[in-house]
Amino acid sequence: MSEGDPRAYFLFQLPSSVHCEFCRVMDGLLDLDWTRFASEVLRDQTAVRLANRREQRTDWVMSNWGNRNGRVGELVDLLESLQLFRPRDIILSWMRNLSRPPPLPPALPPPPYEPSAAQSTAECPERKPLPGPAPPPVNLFSEPHQPPPRPPAATDDVMPPSPCSAITTINCWTYEEVHAGTRGFSPSLQVGEGGFGVVYRATLSNMDCAVKRLRQVSQSQRSAESCASRHNSLVRVQGLRPPEAG
């Protein structure tokens, strides 16, 4: 027998799945058929009776036979002589699968067709490369942004701009005009008094106005008074008298 012949395999070389299926079928035989098989293997009736009492009796018998270097071919011949064809077919099925060459791996799909550059030129001789993008317009980029100059910091010598500078039309009267329009700041024309000065009713440039004569206040108080004159609840500023020099 050649080395690759399945009949020359030892019993302990049987795959576990084949061995378990064979023992399951043999354990399901009638006691008479199983005893005939065990008697041929063990050759001792006492050992046969002891094996028959075991839960896995066929596995115990096969282990003893495998310890004596029993071969697969001997097992097949014994099963055929006892006409135990069903367990024999389990062994023969494994032997046929073992002798069958392994299946070839599936063939890989052919690679996708990719025409070469020469073939592409030959198939489409009039094909030309696409034009590149046009250059950007000249006026696309704007001039660098120049931040406006920062105003100088307010000091004691420099007076900050007044909110009245935002008014487009404003009148300026001299002190003599204001003095005449209020009749010399007559108490009879006084209409109110605030924290920064007294308010008089006056007639300037043929207009009825309210003139506020400021007291001696600080620069911050003047700024607050100027801002307050733009409130919605107050009358609109019609003009002012420039401060006296010195």
PDB file of C-alpha atoms in Angstrom:
ATOM      1  CA  MET A   1       0.000   0.000   0.000  1.00  0.00           C
ATOM      2  CA  SER A   2       1.209   3.490  -0.799  1.00  0.00           C
ATOM      3  CA  GLU A   3       1.586   6.096   1.886  1.00  0.00           C
ATOM      4  CA  GLY A   4      -1.306   8.173   0.458  1.00  0.00           C
ATOM      5  CA  ASP A   5      -3.795   5.243   0.488  1.00  0.00           C
ATOM      6  CA  PRO A   6      -6.609   5.967   2.997  1.00  0.00           C
ATOM      7  CA  ARG A   7      -6.713   2.267   3.969  1.00  0.00           C
ATOM      8  CA  ALA A   8      -3.213   2.624   5.400  1.00  0.00           C
ATOM      9  CA  TYR A   9      -4.270   5.359   7.804  1.00  0.00           C
ATOM     10  CA  PHE A  10      -4.296   4.480  11.499  1.00  0.00           C
ATOM     11  CA  LEU A  11      -7.606   4.583  13.320  1.00  0.00           C
ATOM     12  CA  PHE A  12      -6.470   7.487  15.536  1.00  0.00           C
ATOM     13  CA  GLN A  13      -5.979   9.495  12.320  1.00  0.00           C
ATOM     14  CA  LEU A  14      -9.694   9.525  11.585  1.00  0.00           C
ATOM     15  CA  PRO A  15     -11.182  13.025  11.760  1.00  0.00           C
ATOM     16  CA  SER A  16     -13.146  13.673  14.920  1.00  0.00           C
ATOM     17  CA  SER A  17     -16.345  14.308  12.962  1.00  0.00           C
ATOM     18  CA  VAL A  18     -16.054  10.942  11.159  1.00  0.00           C
ATOM     19  CA  HIS A  19     -15.163   9.149  14.397  1.00  0.00           C
ATOM     20  CA  CYS A  20     -18.130  10.624  16.314  1.00  0.00           C
ATOM     21  CA  GLU A  21     -20.601   9.820  13.524  1.00  0.00           C
ATOM     22  CA  PHE A  22     -19.303   6.220  13.286  1.00  0.00           C
ATOM     23  CA  CYS A  23     -19.597   5.668  17.063  1.00  0.00           C
ATOM     24  CA  ARG A  24     -23.109   7.169  17.100  1.00  0.00           C
ATOM     25  CA  VAL A  25     -24.317   4.737  14.421  1.00  0.00           C
ATOM     26  CA  MET A  26     -22.579   1.742  16.042  1.00  0.00           C
ATOM     27  CA  ASP A  27     -24.059   2.521  19.482  1.00  0.00           C
ATOM     28  CA  GLY A  28     -27.523   2.435  17.898  1.00  0.00           C
ATOM     29  CA  LEU A  29     -27.114  -1.145  16.634  1.00  0.00           C
ATOM     30  CA  LEU A  30     -28.803  -4.138  18.216  1.00  0.00           C
ATOM     31  CA  ASP A  31     -26.884  -5.696  21.069  1.00  0.00           C
ATOM     32  CA  LEU A  32     -26.296  -8.868  19.015  1.00  0.00           C
ATOM     33  CA  ASP A  33     -24.733  -6.991  16.067  1.00  0.00           C
ATOM     34  CA  TRP A  34     -22.671  -4.775  18.331  1.00  0.00           C
ATOM     35  CA  THR A  35     -21.430  -7.759  20.367  1.00  0.00           C
ATOM     36  CA  ARG A  36     -20.264  -9.516  17.194  1.00  0.00           C
ATOM     37  CA  PHE A  37     -18.265  -6.405  16.238  1.00  0.00           C
ATOM     38  CA  ALA A  38     -16.774  -5.960  19.719  1.00  0.00           C
ATOM     39  CA  SER A  39     -15.858  -9.663  19.979  1.00  0.00           C
ATOM     40  CA  GLU A  40     -13.825  -9.474  16.760  1.00  0.00           C
ATOM     41  CA  VAL A  41     -11.948  -6.427  18.050  1.00  0.00           C
ATOM     42  CA  LEU A  42     -11.354  -7.257  21.717  1.00  0.00           C
ATOM     43  CA  ARG A  43     -11.058 -11.094  21.523  1.00  0.00           C
ATOM     44  CA  ASP A  44     -12.114 -11.294  25.193  1.00  0.00           C
ATOM     45  CA  GLN A  45     -15.684 -11.831  26.326  1.00  0.00           C
ATOM     46  CA  THR A  46     -15.078 -10.271  29.698  1.00  0.00           C
ATOM     47  CA  ALA A  47     -13.815  -7.107  28.045  1.00  0.00           C
ATOM     48  CA  VAL A  48     -16.824  -7.208  25.693  1.00  0.00           C
ATOM     49  CA  ARG A  49     -19.255  -7.357  28.613  1.00  0.00           C
ATOM     50  CA  LEU A  50     -17.462  -4.516  30.406  1.00  0.00           C
ATOM     51  CA  ALA A  51     -17.475  -2.360  27.255  1.00  0.00           C
ATOM     52  CA  ASN A  52     -21.187  -3.029  26.702  1.00  0.00           C
ATOM     53  CA  ARG A  53     -21.958  -1.482  30.076  1.00  0.00           C
ATOM     54  CA  ARG A  54     -20.292   1.795  29.175  1.00  0.00           C
ATOM     55  CA  GLU A  55     -22.266   4.796  27.967  1.00  0.00           C
ATOM     56  CA  GLN A  56     -20.014   5.241  24.911  1.00  0.00           C
ATOM     57  CA  ARG A  57     -19.222   1.637  24.279  1.00  0.00           C
ATOM     58  CA  THR A  58     -18.060   1.935  20.672  1.00  0.00           C
ATOM     59  CA  ASP A  59     -15.675   4.775  21.487  1.00  0.00           C
ATOM     60  CA  TRP A  60     -14.055   2.620  24.186  1.00  0.00           C
ATOM     61  CA  VAL A  61     -13.634  -0.320  21.767  1.00  0.00           C
ATOM     62  CA  MET A  62     -12.168   1.932  19.037  1.00  0.00           C
ATOM     63  CA  SER A  63      -9.712   3.444  21.535  1.00  0.00           C
ATOM     64  CA  ASN A  64      -8.444  -0.013  22.470  1.00  0.00           C
ATOM     65  CA  TRP A  65      -8.119  -0.963  18.817  1.00  0.00           C
ATOM     66  CA  GLY A  66      -6.307   2.318  18.053  1.00  0.00           C
ATOM     67  CA  ASN A  67      -3.830   1.585  20.871  1.00  0.00           C
ATOM     68  CA  ARG A  68      -2.914  -1.617  18.978  1.00  0.00           C
ATOM     69  CA  ASN A  69      -2.242   0.434  15.797  1.00  0.00           C
ATOM     70  CA  GLY A  70      -5.364  -0.696  14.035  1.00  0.00           C
ATOM     71  CA  ARG A  71      -5.769   0.635  10.475  1.00  0.00           C
ATOM     72  CA  VAL A  72      -8.702   1.978   8.507  1.00  0.00           C
ATOM     73  CA  GLY A  73      -8.506  -0.803   5.937  1.00  0.00           C
ATOM     74  CA  GLU A  74      -8.899  -3.456   8.670  1.00  0.00           C
ATOM     75  CA  LEU A  75     -11.997  -1.649   9.991  1.00  0.00           C
ATOM     76  CA  VAL A  76     -13.611  -1.532   6.540  1.00  0.00           C
ATOM     77  CA  ASP A  77     -12.923  -5.227   5.942  1.00  0.00           C
ATOM     78  CA  LEU A  78     -14.404  -6.173   9.336  1.00  0.00           C
ATOM     79  CA  LEU A  79     -17.576  -4.169   8.737  1.00  0.00           C
ATOM     80  CA  GLU A  80     -18.061  -5.765   5.332  1.00  0.00           C
ATOM     81  CA  SER A  81     -17.610  -9.276   6.747  1.00  0.00           C
ATOM     82  CA  LEU A  82     -20.202  -8.564   9.455  1.00  0.00           C
ATOM     83  CA  GLN A  83     -22.479  -6.894   6.816  1.00  0.00           C
ATOM     84  CA  LEU A  84     -22.627  -3.665   8.819  1.00  0.00           C
ATOM     85  CA  PHE A  85     -22.957  -1.567   5.717  1.00  0.00           C
ATOM     86  CA  ARG A  86     -24.240   1.679   7.196  1.00  0.00           C
ATOM     87  CA  PRO A  87     -21.236   2.298   9.475  1.00  0.00           C
ATOM     88  CA  ARG A  88     -18.986   1.070   6.666  1.00  0.00           C
ATOM     89  CA  ASP A  89     -20.377   3.716   4.302  1.00  0.00           C
ATOM     90  CA  ILE A  90     -19.408   6.459   6.764  1.00  0.00           C
ATOM     91  CA  ILE A  91     -15.762   5.390   6.545  1.00  0.00           C
ATOM     92  CA  LEU A  92     -15.907   4.916   2.769  1.00  0.00           C
ATOM     93  CA  SER A  93     -17.426   8.358   2.249  1.00  0.00           C
ATOM     94  CA  TRP A  94     -14.531   9.911   4.102  1.00  0.00           C
ATOM     95  CA  MET A  95     -12.038   7.868   2.086  1.00  0.00           C
ATOM     96  CA  ARG A  96     -13.551   9.010  -1.220  1.00  0.00           C
ATOM     97  CA  ASN A  97     -13.419  12.650  -0.162  1.00  0.00           C
ATOM     98  CA  LEU A  98      -9.835  12.182   0.951  1.00  0.00           C
ATOM     99  CA  SER A  99      -8.790  10.698  -2.410  1.00  0.00           C
ATOM    100  CA  ARG A 100     -10.553  13.415  -4.387  1.00  0.00           C
ATOM    101  CA  PRO A 101      -8.242  16.259  -5.390  1.00  0.00           C
ATOM    102  CA  PRO A 102      -9.059  19.612  -3.813  1.00  0.00           C
ATOM    103  CA  PRO A 103     -11.178  21.938  -5.944  1.00  0.00           C
ATOM    104  CA  LEU A 104      -9.403  24.633  -7.848  1.00  0.00           C
ATOM    105  CA  PRO A 105      -9.840  28.187  -6.605  1.00  0.00           C
ATOM    106  CA  PRO A 106     -12.318  30.272  -8.596  1.00  0.00           C
ATOM    107  CA  ALA A 107     -10.830  32.123 -11.505  1.00  0.00           C
ATOM    108  CA  LEU A 108     -10.342  35.824 -11.044  1.00  0.00           C
ATOM    109  CA  PRO A 109     -12.374  38.130 -13.277  1.00  0.00           C
ATOM    110  CA  PRO A 110     -10.417  39.705 -16.120  1.00  0.00           C
ATOM    111  CA  PRO A 111      -9.147  43.219 -15.457  1.00  0.00           C
ATOM    112  CA  PRO A 112     -11.187  46.065 -16.929  1.00  0.00           C
ATOM    113  CA  TYR A 113     -10.216  47.168 -20.367  1.00  0.00           C
ATOM    114  CA  GLU A 114      -8.166  50.340 -20.405  1.00  0.00           C
ATOM    115  CA  PRO A 115      -7.051  51.541 -23.822  1.00  0.00           C
ATOM    116  CA  SER A 116      -3.551  52.869 -24.042  1.00  0.00           C
ATOM    117  CA  ALA A 117      -2.712  56.439 -24.981  1.00  0.00           C
ATOM    118  CA  ALA A 118      -1.698  55.396 -28.509  1.00  0.00           C
ATOM    119  CA  GLN A 119      -5.007  53.580 -29.029  1.00  0.00           C
ATOM    120  CA  SER A 120      -6.964  56.553 -27.724  1.00  0.00           C
ATOM    121  CA  THR A 121      -5.177  58.863 -30.152  1.00  0.00           C
ATOM    122  CA  ALA A 122      -5.760  56.463 -33.020  1.00  0.00           C
ATOM    123  CA  GLU A 123      -9.478  56.098 -32.224  1.00  0.00           C
ATOM    124  CA  CYS A 124     -10.019  59.853 -31.768  1.00  0.00           C
ATOM    125  CA  PRO A 125      -7.429  61.661 -33.923  1.00  0.00           C
ATOM    126  CA  GLU A 126      -9.278  65.004 -33.658  1.00  0.00           C
ATOM    127  CA  ARG A 127      -9.322  65.063 -29.863  1.00  0.00           C
ATOM    128  CA  LYS A 128      -7.550  68.120 -28.475  1.00  0.00           C
ATOM    129  CA  PRO A 129      -6.731  69.051 -24.905  1.00  0.00           C
ATOM    130  CA  LEU A 130      -9.229  71.274 -23.168  1.00  0.00           C
ATOM    131  CA  PRO A 131      -8.234  74.939 -22.832  1.00  0.00           C
ATOM    132  CA  GLY A 132      -7.025  76.152 -19.482  1.00  0.00           C
ATOM    133  CA  PRO A 133      -8.913  78.638 -17.353  1.00  0.00           C
ATOM    134  CA  ALA A 134      -8.814  82.310 -18.342  1.00  0.00           C
ATOM    135  CA  PRO A 135      -6.751  84.700 -16.202  1.00  0.00           C
ATOM    136  CA  PRO A 136      -8.667  86.688 -13.591  1.00  0.00           C
ATOM    137  CA  PRO A 137      -9.788  90.224 -14.524  1.00  0.00           C
ATOM    138  CA  VAL A 138      -7.480  93.082 -13.694  1.00  0.00           C
ATOM    139  CA  ASN A 139      -9.982  94.862 -11.439  1.00  0.00           C
ATOM    140  CA  LEU A 140     -10.717  91.772  -9.384  1.00  0.00           C
ATOM    141  CA  PHE A 141      -8.452  92.758  -6.520  1.00  0.00           C
ATOM    142  CA  SER A 142      -9.355  95.942  -4.677  1.00  0.00           C
ATOM    143  CA  GLU A 143      -6.855  98.360  -3.221  1.00  0.00           C
ATOM    144  CA  PRO A 144      -5.619  97.579   0.260  1.00  0.00           C
ATOM    145  CA  HIS A 145      -7.932  98.967   2.895  1.00  0.00           C
ATOM    146  CA  GLN A 146      -6.583 101.956   4.726  1.00  0.00           C
ATOM    147  CA  PRO A 147      -8.107 102.437   8.172  1.00  0.00           C
ATOM    148  CA  PRO A 148      -9.207 106.000   8.941  1.00  0.00           C
ATOM    149  CA  PRO A 149      -6.842 108.029  11.116  1.00  0.00           C
ATOM    150  CA  ARG A 150      -7.612 107.886  14.769  1.00  0.00           C
ATOM    151  CA  PRO A 151      -8.712 111.173  16.353  1.00  0.00           C
ATOM    152  CA  PRO A 152      -6.329 112.677  18.893  1.00  0.00           C
ATOM    153  CA  ALA A 153      -6.950 111.869  22.508  1.00  0.00           C
ATOM    154  CA  ALA A 154      -9.035 114.396  24.405  1.00  0.00           C
ATOM    155  CA  THR A 155      -7.004 116.629  26.683  1.00  0.00           C
ATOM    156  CA  ASP A 156      -7.696 119.700  28.749  1.00  0.00           C
ATOM    157  CA  ASP A 157      -6.545 121.974  25.912  1.00  0.00           C
ATOM    158  CA  VAL A 158      -8.445 120.221  23.089  1.00  0.00           C
ATOM    159  CA  MET A 159     -12.228 120.235  23.254  1.00  0.00           C
ATOM    160  CA  PRO A 160     -13.903 117.033  21.884  1.00  0.00           C
ATOM    161  CA  PRO A 161     -16.291 117.458  18.968  1.00  0.00           C
ATOM    162  CA  SER A 162     -19.783 118.400  20.034  1.00  0.00           C
ATOM    163  CA  PRO A 163     -22.827 116.356  18.988  1.00  0.00           C
ATOM    164  CA  CYS A 164     -24.124 119.570  17.458  1.00  0.00           C
ATOM    165  CA  SER A 165     -21.517 119.224  14.703  1.00  0.00           C
ATOM    166  CA  ALA A 166     -23.673 116.526  13.100  1.00  0.00           C
ATOM    167  CA  ILE A 167     -26.453 119.077  12.503  1.00  0.00           C
ATOM    168  CA  THR A 168     -26.305 120.377   8.944  1.00  0.00           C
ATOM    169  CA  THR A 169     -28.011 123.757   9.567  1.00  0.00           C
ATOM    170  CA  ILE A 170     -27.375 125.643  12.778  1.00  0.00           C
ATOM    171  CA  ASN A 171     -27.464 129.322  13.701  1.00  0.00           C
ATOM    172  CA  CYS A 172     -24.965 131.224  15.774  1.00  0.00           C
ATOM    173  CA  TRP A 173     -25.914 134.412  17.685  1.00  0.00           C
ATOM    174  CA  THR A 174     -23.781 136.895  19.458  1.00  0.00           C
ATOM    175  CA  TYR A 175     -24.082 137.535  23.129  1.00  0.00           C
ATOM    176  CA  GLU A 176     -25.725 140.886  22.417  1.00  0.00           C
ATOM    177  CA  GLU A 177     -28.434 139.192  20.297  1.00  0.00           C
ATOM    178  CA  VAL A 178     -29.134 136.600  22.992  1.00  0.00           C
ATOM    179  CA  HIS A 179     -29.123 139.305  25.674  1.00  0.00           C
ATOM    180  CA  ALA A 180     -31.606 141.377  23.664  1.00  0.00           C
ATOM    181  CA  GLY A 181     -33.811 138.355  22.820  1.00  0.00           C
ATOM    182  CA  THR A 182     -34.156 137.481  26.513  1.00  0.00           C
ATOM    183  CA  ARG A 183     -34.544 141.140  27.591  1.00  0.00           C
ATOM    184  CA  GLY A 184     -31.355 140.961  29.553  1.00  0.00           C
ATOM    185  CA  PHE A 185     -32.196 137.484  30.882  1.00  0.00           C
ATOM    186  CA  SER A 186     -35.303 138.833  32.500  1.00  0.00           C
ATOM    187  CA  PRO A 187     -36.732 136.706  35.327  1.00  0.00           C
ATOM    188  CA  SER A 188     -40.170 137.173  33.778  1.00  0.00           C
ATOM    189  CA  LEU A 189     -39.043 135.140  30.757  1.00  0.00           C
ATOM    190  CA  GLN A 190     -37.593 132.315  32.876  1.00  0.00           C
ATOM    191  CA  VAL A 191     -39.357 129.036  32.057  1.00  0.00           C
ATOM    192  CA  GLY A 192     -37.226 126.525  33.968  1.00  0.00           C
ATOM    193  CA  GLU A 193     -34.035 125.791  35.775  1.00  0.00           C
ATOM    194  CA  GLY A 194     -31.791 122.718  35.578  1.00  0.00           C
ATOM    195  CA  GLY A 195     -28.615 121.426  37.100  1.00  0.00           C
ATOM    196  CA  PHE A 196     -26.455 123.220  34.516  1.00  0.00           C
ATOM    197  CA  GLY A 197     -28.291 126.501  34.080  1.00  0.00           C
ATOM    198  CA  VAL A 198     -31.516 128.550  33.723  1.00  0.00           C
ATOM    199  CA  VAL A 199     -33.818 128.327  30.681  1.00  0.00           C
ATOM    200  CA  TYR A 200     -35.359 131.550  29.284  1.00  0.00           C
ATOM    201  CA  ARG A 201     -37.918 132.231  26.613  1.00  0.00           C
ATOM    202  CA  ALA A 202     -36.463 134.353  23.807  1.00  0.00           C
ATOM    203  CA  THR A 203     -37.138 135.660  20.311  1.00  0.00           C
ATOM    204  CA  LEU A 204     -34.162 135.250  17.971  1.00  0.00           C
ATOM    205  CA  SER A 205     -34.280 135.827  14.197  1.00  0.00           C
ATOM    206  CA  ASN A 206     -38.071 136.097  14.382  1.00  0.00           C
ATOM    207  CA  MET A 207     -38.238 132.638  16.075  1.00  0.00           C
ATOM    208  CA  ASP A 208     -39.530 131.759  19.494  1.00  0.00           C
ATOM    209  CA  CYS A 209     -36.683 129.859  21.176  1.00  0.00           C
ATOM    210  CA  ALA A 210     -35.644 128.516  24.516  1.00  0.00           C
ATOM    211  CA  VAL A 211     -32.258 129.804  25.655  1.00  0.00           C
ATOM    212  CA  LYS A 212     -30.317 128.052  28.354  1.00  0.00           C
ATOM    213  CA  ARG A 213     -27.776 130.143  30.205  1.00  0.00           C
ATOM    214  CA  LEU A 214     -25.115 127.749  31.530  1.00  0.00           C
ATOM    215  CA  ARG A 215     -23.377 128.163  34.826  1.00  0.00           C
ATOM    216  CA  GLN A 216     -19.682 127.626  35.311  1.00  0.00           C
ATOM    217  CA  VAL A 217     -19.437 123.807  34.797  1.00  0.00           C
ATOM    218  CA  SER A 218     -16.673 121.382  34.036  1.00  0.00           C
ATOM    219  CA  GLN A 219     -15.842 120.005  30.593  1.00  0.00           C
ATOM    220  CA  SER A 220     -17.484 116.614  31.323  1.00  0.00           C
ATOM    221  CA  GLN A 221     -20.696 118.340  32.421  1.00  0.00           C
ATOM    222  CA  ARG A 222     -20.746 120.359  29.190  1.00  0.00           C
ATOM    223  CA  SER A 223     -20.389 117.183  27.157  1.00  0.00           C
ATOM    224  CA  ALA A 224     -23.231 115.536  29.070  1.00  0.00           C
ATOM    225  CA  GLU A 225     -25.401 118.612  28.567  1.00  0.00           C
ATOM    226  CA  SER A 226     -24.678 118.665  24.826  1.00  0.00           C
ATOM    227  CA  CYS A 227     -25.558 114.983  24.461  1.00  0.00           C
ATOM    228  CA  ALA A 228     -28.754 115.384  26.423  1.00  0.00           C
ATOM    229  CA  SER A 229     -29.926 118.068  23.992  1.00  0.00           C
ATOM    230  CA  ARG A 230     -30.383 115.321  21.307  1.00  0.00           C
ATOM    231  CA  HIS A 231     -32.991 113.354  23.300  1.00  0.00           C
ATOM    232  CA  ASN A 232     -36.374 112.753  21.657  1.00  0.00           C
ATOM    233  CA  SER A 233     -38.231 114.347  24.566  1.00  0.00           C
ATOM    234  CA  LEU A 234     -36.392 117.696  24.220  1.00  0.00           C
ATOM    235  CA  VAL A 235     -36.838 120.562  21.742  1.00  0.00           C
ATOM    236  CA  ARG A 236     -34.634 120.681  18.684  1.00  0.00           C
ATOM    237  CA  VAL A 237     -31.439 122.737  18.932  1.00  0.00           C
ATOM    238  CA  GLN A 238     -31.727 125.769  16.679  1.00  0.00           C
ATOM    239  CA  GLY A 239     -28.418 127.486  17.423  1.00  0.00           C
ATOM    240  CA  LEU A 240     -25.802 128.368  19.965  1.00  0.00           C
ATOM    241  CA  ARG A 241     -23.555 131.164  21.101  1.00  0.00           C
ATOM    242  CA  PRO A 242     -19.852 130.504  20.690  1.00  0.00           C
ATOM    243  CA  PRO A 243     -17.821 130.746  23.917  1.00  0.00           C
ATOM    244  CA  GLU A 244     -15.969 133.968  24.535  1.00  0.00           C
ATOM    245  CA  ALA A 245     -12.270 133.960  23.857  1.00  0.00           C
ATOM    246  CA  GLY A 246     -10.061 133.860  26.867  1.00  0.00           C
TER     247      GLY A 246
END
